[in-house]
XYZ file of C-alpha atoms in Angstrom:
440
model
C 107.688 79.531 9.488
C 111.056 79.337 11.039
C 112.447 82.408 12.622
C 109.769 82.440 15.289
C 112.008 81.284 17.907
C 112.627 83.874 20.330
C 109.337 85.491 19.696
C 107.124 86.332 22.378
C 103.340 85.994 22.427
C 101.718 87.410 25.454
C 103.651 85.627 28.231
C 104.813 82.829 26.144
C 108.642 82.595 24.990
C 108.852 80.571 21.754
C 112.287 78.580 22.132
C 112.160 76.066 19.426
C 109.762 74.373 16.581
C 108.485 70.940 17.488
C 106.377 70.245 14.164
C 104.952 71.574 11.237
C 101.571 70.933 9.842
C 99.444 71.809 6.980
C 98.108 75.246 8.498
C 100.597 75.507 11.412
C 103.677 75.310 13.400
C 104.042 73.838 16.785
C 106.553 75.412 19.209
C 108.220 74.583 22.678
C 107.477 77.647 24.872
C 108.175 78.982 28.100
C 105.208 80.430 30.159
C 106.341 83.087 32.492
C 103.164 83.247 34.466
C 103.317 79.446 35.495
C 106.768 78.991 35.203
C 106.316 75.924 32.962
C 107.236 74.710 29.378
C 104.047 74.587 26.956
C 103.446 73.469 23.374
C 101.688 76.298 21.081
C 100.378 75.832 17.656
C 100.799 78.931 16.092
C 99.008 80.030 12.814
C 100.220 82.952 10.676
C 98.223 84.829 8.225
C 94.412 85.706 7.913
C 93.333 83.029 5.320
C 89.529 82.576 5.959
C 89.382 78.790 5.938
C 92.535 78.460 7.956
C 91.206 80.880 10.905
C 87.906 79.066 10.778
C 89.710 75.713 11.268
C 91.577 77.021 13.945
C 88.872 78.702 15.746
C 86.884 75.701 15.451
C 89.565 73.467 16.896
C 89.788 75.791 20.126
C 86.379 75.538 20.524
C 85.832 71.504 20.005
C 88.695 71.175 22.805
C 87.310 73.455 25.360
C 84.085 71.255 24.950
C 85.846 67.872 25.490
C 87.568 67.740 28.937
C 88.855 64.321 28.777
C 91.941 62.706 30.550
C 92.875 61.326 27.138
C 91.993 64.430 24.906
C 94.877 67.207 24.948
C 93.230 69.971 26.848
C 93.744 73.569 25.558
C 95.064 75.947 28.292
C 94.951 79.172 26.396
C 94.296 80.692 22.868
C 94.601 84.169 21.715
C 95.652 86.667 18.768
C 98.508 88.638 18.064
C 99.024 90.083 14.751
C 100.017 88.313 12.581
C 99.808 85.382 14.388
C 96.959 83.320 16.098
C 97.980 80.513 18.647
C 96.683 77.618 20.793
C 98.413 76.834 24.325
C 98.514 73.042 25.034
C 100.410 70.821 27.661
C 104.046 70.066 26.302
C 104.341 66.311 26.115
C 107.846 65.098 26.306
C 107.785 61.069 25.089
C 106.941 62.037 21.567
C 103.947 60.635 19.460
C 102.769 56.879 18.723
C 104.465 57.435 14.853
C 107.675 57.795 16.823
C 107.065 54.391 18.771
C 106.056 52.766 15.529
C 109.548 53.497 14.179
C 110.704 50.294 15.689
C 108.264 48.109 14.551
C 105.127 46.424 15.558
C 103.800 46.659 19.022
C 103.277 43.892 21.638
C 99.523 42.859 21.273
C 99.390 43.893 25.395
C 100.725 47.291 24.690
C 98.707 47.916 21.397
C 95.456 47.074 23.439
C 96.353 49.524 26.111
C 97.046 52.147 23.600
C 93.804 51.232 21.684
C 91.733 51.258 25.016
C 93.040 55.012 25.628
C 92.402 56.186 22.155
C 88.803 54.694 22.106
C 88.062 56.212 25.266
C 89.116 59.724 24.083
C 87.199 59.284 20.725
C 84.245 58.020 22.049
C 83.599 60.766 24.568
C 84.392 63.121 21.304
C 81.511 61.446 19.481
C 79.031 60.918 22.453
C 79.574 65.023 22.633
C 78.915 65.395 18.932
C 82.806 65.914 17.767
C 84.181 64.167 14.940
C 87.853 64.228 14.597
C 88.762 63.596 11.093
C 92.247 62.900 11.319
C 92.990 60.019 13.720
C 96.738 59.043 12.923
C 99.764 58.093 14.832
C 101.210 61.979 15.022
C 98.028 63.053 16.158
C 98.360 60.519 19.165
C 101.073 62.004 21.793
C 102.744 59.762 24.474
C 103.183 61.102 28.043
C 104.940 59.195 30.594
C 104.177 55.385 31.012
C 102.780 55.489 27.767
C 99.715 57.941 28.855
C 97.908 58.574 25.525
C 96.358 62.006 24.607
C 94.519 62.465 21.338
C 95.394 65.645 20.045
C 94.913 67.855 16.867
C 91.397 68.440 16.575
C 92.222 71.047 13.669
C 89.756 69.204 11.130
C 87.320 68.341 13.713
C 83.537 69.030 12.740
C 80.189 68.811 14.838
C 78.233 65.682 13.658
C 75.192 67.702 13.003
C 77.097 70.250 11.506
C 76.270 72.050 8.464
C 78.799 74.483 7.884
C 81.450 72.665 5.993
C 84.790 74.104 5.154
C 85.501 72.213 2.065
C 84.675 72.994 -1.570
C 83.004 70.166 -3.369
C 85.105 67.281 -4.224
C 87.954 68.047 -1.868
C 88.821 65.499 0.732
C 90.369 66.428 4.174
C 92.681 63.843 6.043
C 95.399 61.761 5.655
C 94.747 59.341 2.573
C 96.637 56.217 4.757
C 93.837 56.451 7.219
C 90.547 57.865 5.252
C 87.471 55.935 5.021
C 86.318 54.765 1.339
C 83.068 56.058 2.000
C 84.556 59.836 2.388
C 84.701 59.501 -1.280
C 81.021 60.354 -1.848
C 79.732 61.042 1.487
C 80.289 63.119 4.652
C 82.939 62.479 7.591
C 80.930 60.464 10.148
C 81.648 58.464 13.178
C 82.139 55.394 11.360
C 85.017 57.110 9.275
C 86.732 57.981 12.651
C 86.257 54.164 13.484
C 87.791 53.434 10.410
C 90.865 55.307 10.804
C 90.794 53.923 14.408
C 91.169 50.387 12.800
C 94.033 51.400 10.410
C 95.844 52.790 13.396
C 95.429 49.099 15.260
C 96.367 47.378 12.107
C 99.666 49.616 12.230
C 100.366 48.890 15.674
C 100.086 45.007 15.439
C 101.726 44.296 12.119
C 104.090 47.627 11.964
C 102.641 48.949 8.482
C 99.417 50.347 7.125
C 97.438 48.178 4.905
C 97.808 50.629 1.847
C 100.505 52.361 0.781
C 101.629 53.933 -2.657
C 103.920 56.559 -4.259
C 101.257 59.377 -4.372
C 98.172 60.309 -1.877
C 95.650 59.649 -4.785
C 97.098 56.180 -5.296
C 96.726 55.320 -1.668
C 93.325 56.615 -1.447
C 92.292 54.776 -4.556
C 93.610 51.465 -2.754
C 91.635 52.384 0.006
C 88.406 52.676 -2.002
C 89.164 49.662 -4.628
C 91.453 46.818 -2.591
C 90.684 44.482 0.174
C 93.312 44.795 3.014
C 95.469 41.549 3.594
C 94.734 39.898 6.664
C 96.989 40.815 9.505
C 98.165 37.911 10.043
C 99.688 37.408 6.492
C 101.888 40.187 7.598
C 102.471 39.408 11.133
C 102.377 35.231 11.422
C 101.931 35.743 15.142
C 98.489 37.039 14.760
C 95.589 34.847 15.331
C 92.475 34.336 13.327
C 90.685 36.117 15.991
C 92.515 39.231 15.354
C 92.257 38.895 11.672
C 88.449 39.146 12.125
C 88.248 42.069 14.344
C 90.505 44.239 12.014
C 88.793 42.892 8.843
C 85.824 43.782 10.293
C 86.610 47.317 11.218
C 88.036 47.866 7.666
C 85.113 46.972 5.776
C 84.158 49.101 2.945
C 80.546 49.308 3.865
C 80.179 51.645 7.115
C 76.986 49.210 8.176
C 79.185 46.340 8.802
C 82.087 47.910 10.896
C 81.883 48.319 14.353
C 79.398 50.844 15.427
C 81.560 52.730 17.913
C 85.017 53.083 19.020
C 84.233 51.559 22.322
C 82.977 48.215 20.818
C 86.329 47.847 18.696
C 88.359 48.365 21.445
C 86.270 45.460 23.603
C 86.248 43.264 20.496
C 90.226 43.610 20.246
C 90.586 42.879 23.965
C 88.531 39.886 23.936
C 90.736 38.421 21.145
C 93.535 38.414 24.088
C 91.691 35.985 26.133
C 91.876 33.205 23.719
C 94.409 30.718 24.099
C 96.243 31.507 20.572
C 96.922 35.176 21.440
C 98.197 37.489 24.270
C 101.797 36.621 23.248
C 101.127 32.782 23.471
C 102.285 31.561 19.838
C 99.516 30.500 17.355
C 98.635 26.568 16.922
C 100.658 25.208 14.395
C 97.915 24.471 11.938
C 97.232 27.538 9.800
C 95.424 27.779 6.893
C 95.470 31.518 5.831
C 98.404 30.915 3.249
C 96.278 28.609 1.078
C 93.134 30.295 0.923
C 91.374 33.351 -0.161
C 90.470 35.509 3.130
C 87.196 37.764 2.764
C 86.805 40.718 4.798
C 84.793 39.049 7.821
C 81.603 40.976 7.307
C 79.263 37.705 8.245
C 79.699 34.403 9.795
C 82.481 32.540 8.320
C 80.801 29.934 6.264
C 81.161 26.237 7.643
C 83.575 24.732 5.428
C 82.122 22.507 2.879
C 83.612 18.875 2.213
C 83.596 17.366 -1.310
C 82.674 13.896 -1.379
C 84.643 11.522 -3.652
C 82.918 8.928 -6.066
C 84.335 6.005 -4.027
C 82.910 7.684 -0.977
C 79.533 8.369 -2.536
C 79.070 4.731 -3.685
C 79.807 3.284 -0.128
C 76.957 6.053 0.898
C 74.375 4.681 -1.385
C 75.020 1.076 -0.418
C 75.091 1.832 3.228
C 71.590 3.661 2.311
C 70.268 0.885 0.574
C 70.917 -1.471 3.459
C 69.297 1.097 5.955
C 65.961 0.951 3.705
C 66.067 -2.835 3.370
C 66.283 -2.759 7.301
C 63.576 -0.458 7.443
C 61.299 -2.507 5.080
C 61.902 -5.730 7.214
C 61.322 -3.773 10.354
C 57.899 -2.392 9.300
C 56.537 -4.185 6.685
C 57.769 -7.780 6.141
C 57.836 -8.763 9.878
C 54.209 -7.384 10.632
C 52.859 -8.946 8.083
C 54.655 -12.465 8.886
C 53.535 -12.255 12.342
C 49.864 -11.593 11.137
C 50.129 -14.787 8.871
C 51.271 -17.000 11.714
C 48.477 -15.636 13.895
C 45.748 -16.541 11.305
C 47.206 -19.849 10.874
C 47.621 -20.541 14.539
C 43.696 -19.256 14.906
C 42.660 -21.559 12.164
C 44.617 -24.347 13.201
C 42.952 -23.945 16.857
C 39.698 -23.816 15.526
C 39.629 -26.757 13.724
C 41.207 -28.788 16.896
C 38.582 -27.254 19.152
C 35.836 -28.507 16.407
C 37.301 -31.975 16.640
C 37.842 -32.201 20.103
C 34.289 -31.669 21.063
C 32.078 -34.893 21.015
C 28.624 -33.627 20.018
C 25.926 -36.183 20.566
C 22.684 -35.149 19.106
C 19.885 -37.380 17.879
C 18.242 -36.818 14.887
C 20.657 -34.251 13.862
C 19.960 -34.215 10.220
C 16.082 -34.072 10.701
C 14.254 -32.742 7.788
C 11.280 -30.998 7.590
C 7.976 -32.783 6.658
C 7.106 -32.953 3.191
C 3.653 -30.918 4.100
C 6.184 -27.852 4.613
C 7.260 -27.545 1.087
C 4.822 -25.991 -1.368
C 4.350 -27.789 -4.541
C 5.138 -25.895 -7.803
C 7.411 -23.719 -5.882
C 11.451 -23.923 -6.395
C 12.912 -24.779 -2.998
C 14.673 -22.139 -1.047
C 18.487 -22.789 -1.345
C 18.935 -21.532 2.094
C 16.150 -23.735 3.484
C 18.128 -27.105 3.872
C 20.737 -25.076 5.866
C 18.114 -23.624 8.316
C 16.748 -26.748 8.821
C 19.756 -28.354 9.563
C 20.805 -25.006 11.797
C 17.092 -25.544 13.569
C 18.170 -29.042 14.138
C 21.488 -28.209 15.148
C 20.245 -25.687 17.728
C 17.955 -28.072 19.066
C 20.549 -30.741 20.094
C 23.270 -30.563 22.448
C 26.137 -29.962 22.250
C 27.349 -27.998 19.242
C 30.132 -25.944 18.273
C 29.317 -22.087 16.949
C 31.866 -19.876 15.738
C 31.159 -16.116 15.156
C 32.817 -16.737 11.633
C 29.824 -15.102 9.792
C 31.018 -15.018 6.050
C 32.444 -17.815 4.028
C 35.583 -15.797 3.223
C 36.828 -16.648 -0.445
C 34.719 -19.917 -0.067
C 37.485 -21.292 1.894
C 35.139 -23.552 4.756
C 33.342 -26.313 4.002
C 29.495 -26.092 3.750
C 27.512 -29.165 3.354
C 23.859 -27.911 4.241
C 23.865 -30.463 7.548
C 26.966 -31.137 9.257
C 28.874 -27.723 8.462
C 26.752 -24.885 7.729
C 26.847 -21.142 7.946
C 23.866 -19.808 9.795
C 22.192 -17.345 11.920
C 25.294 -15.698 14.181
C 28.151 -17.667 12.717
C 29.396 -20.996 11.548
C 28.160 -24.158 13.133
C 29.152 -27.476 13.277
C 26.955 -30.499 14.146
C 28.283 -33.896 14.875
C 25.994 -36.204 12.665
C 27.679 -39.525 13.429
C 27.214 -41.162 17.022
C 30.831 -41.672 18.735
C 32.792 -40.258 16.170
C 34.538 -36.990 15.791
C 34.089 -34.909 12.586
C 35.621 -31.443 11.482
C 34.672 -29.041 9.074
C 38.083 -28.656 6.714
C 39.161 -25.336 5.386
C 39.183 -25.912 1.747
C 41.780 -23.219 0.621
C 44.163 -22.633 3.687
C 46.442 -20.166 1.524
C 46.218 -16.665 2.521
């Protein structure tokens, strides 16, 4: 569309062409009404699709009054041309800036913050840009950013699509893989912004090929290299942010442009970013880095056979100590308490001098019925009565002859009512009732 230099559209004099796009050219023009230079996007022809996009851009920008969105001063028609009038930005585009290589992290952070602010504002007002790329980021003085070219913009809730089935709009290097089988969304804009950030910190886009179709096929199929593999001065934290925003699944990306900008800015607060060289130990070159869509897995250590034997031996020792503490020692303690109690009882029996007269008195013969077998406990009961009738006596509450360990002689040592009773049957001598089987 050359040859328009010198053409006047209303009070705008076209001076030279600044750029050429898919459906329009941009010219530097002089506005005689305001006495200033402006930029004019000029569309020639009456193709219905292009005219509708042109009208949509004017309406979208008119709705989006934001400090980082390039405003529209005017728009009109002058057969056979249609035009939009915008400010003339002198410092070029982000594409020009990236020709010199990757940006510093601080500069990338500042530019990302401005773009994200404009894009978030557009999304909040129901507009999807659909063509985020460096040539649509204009640079003002002191790297003041303007988001431009809403020619492919669409309303989030809009139903009037300008594309035919199977036709994709956008620039393949910045197009989200989900556009292959779905409509443009705020997430596809955020993906494009992530590609732009990747390019700012590495100096290149993650996917390139000889043809647009091959590029987009890589967007769909391939995983991007972690940025630190391209620029070794980048940190793992920056890798994490970029690999998340470039996830193939829209649900695992950052859900807003603002969230992406905040996450990237946070990485610059860490000790190994913000211009400070990363820590010497780096492992990205020796392991496969998956897109960070979940919490990295905790690194698993492999236990060698020698280590396993050592651990098994240690476990055996711990178990043995546990058995000693909770079984052997308590049982030993119970045994010695039992022995101590038995010895104490025997000593006490021997130490008491029991003086009783007629301790072994037997009942009169008249008490025994003739022809009747004697009661086996009758002797013990008689002895018990004799013992209870004399003083002193030793009575213990051992009411059962456990395992037949205790002596029972029917007179001196007996089990009777209430316990085990000891009677001294010999005057001025000590007698005891020894335990027959002391072994527990």
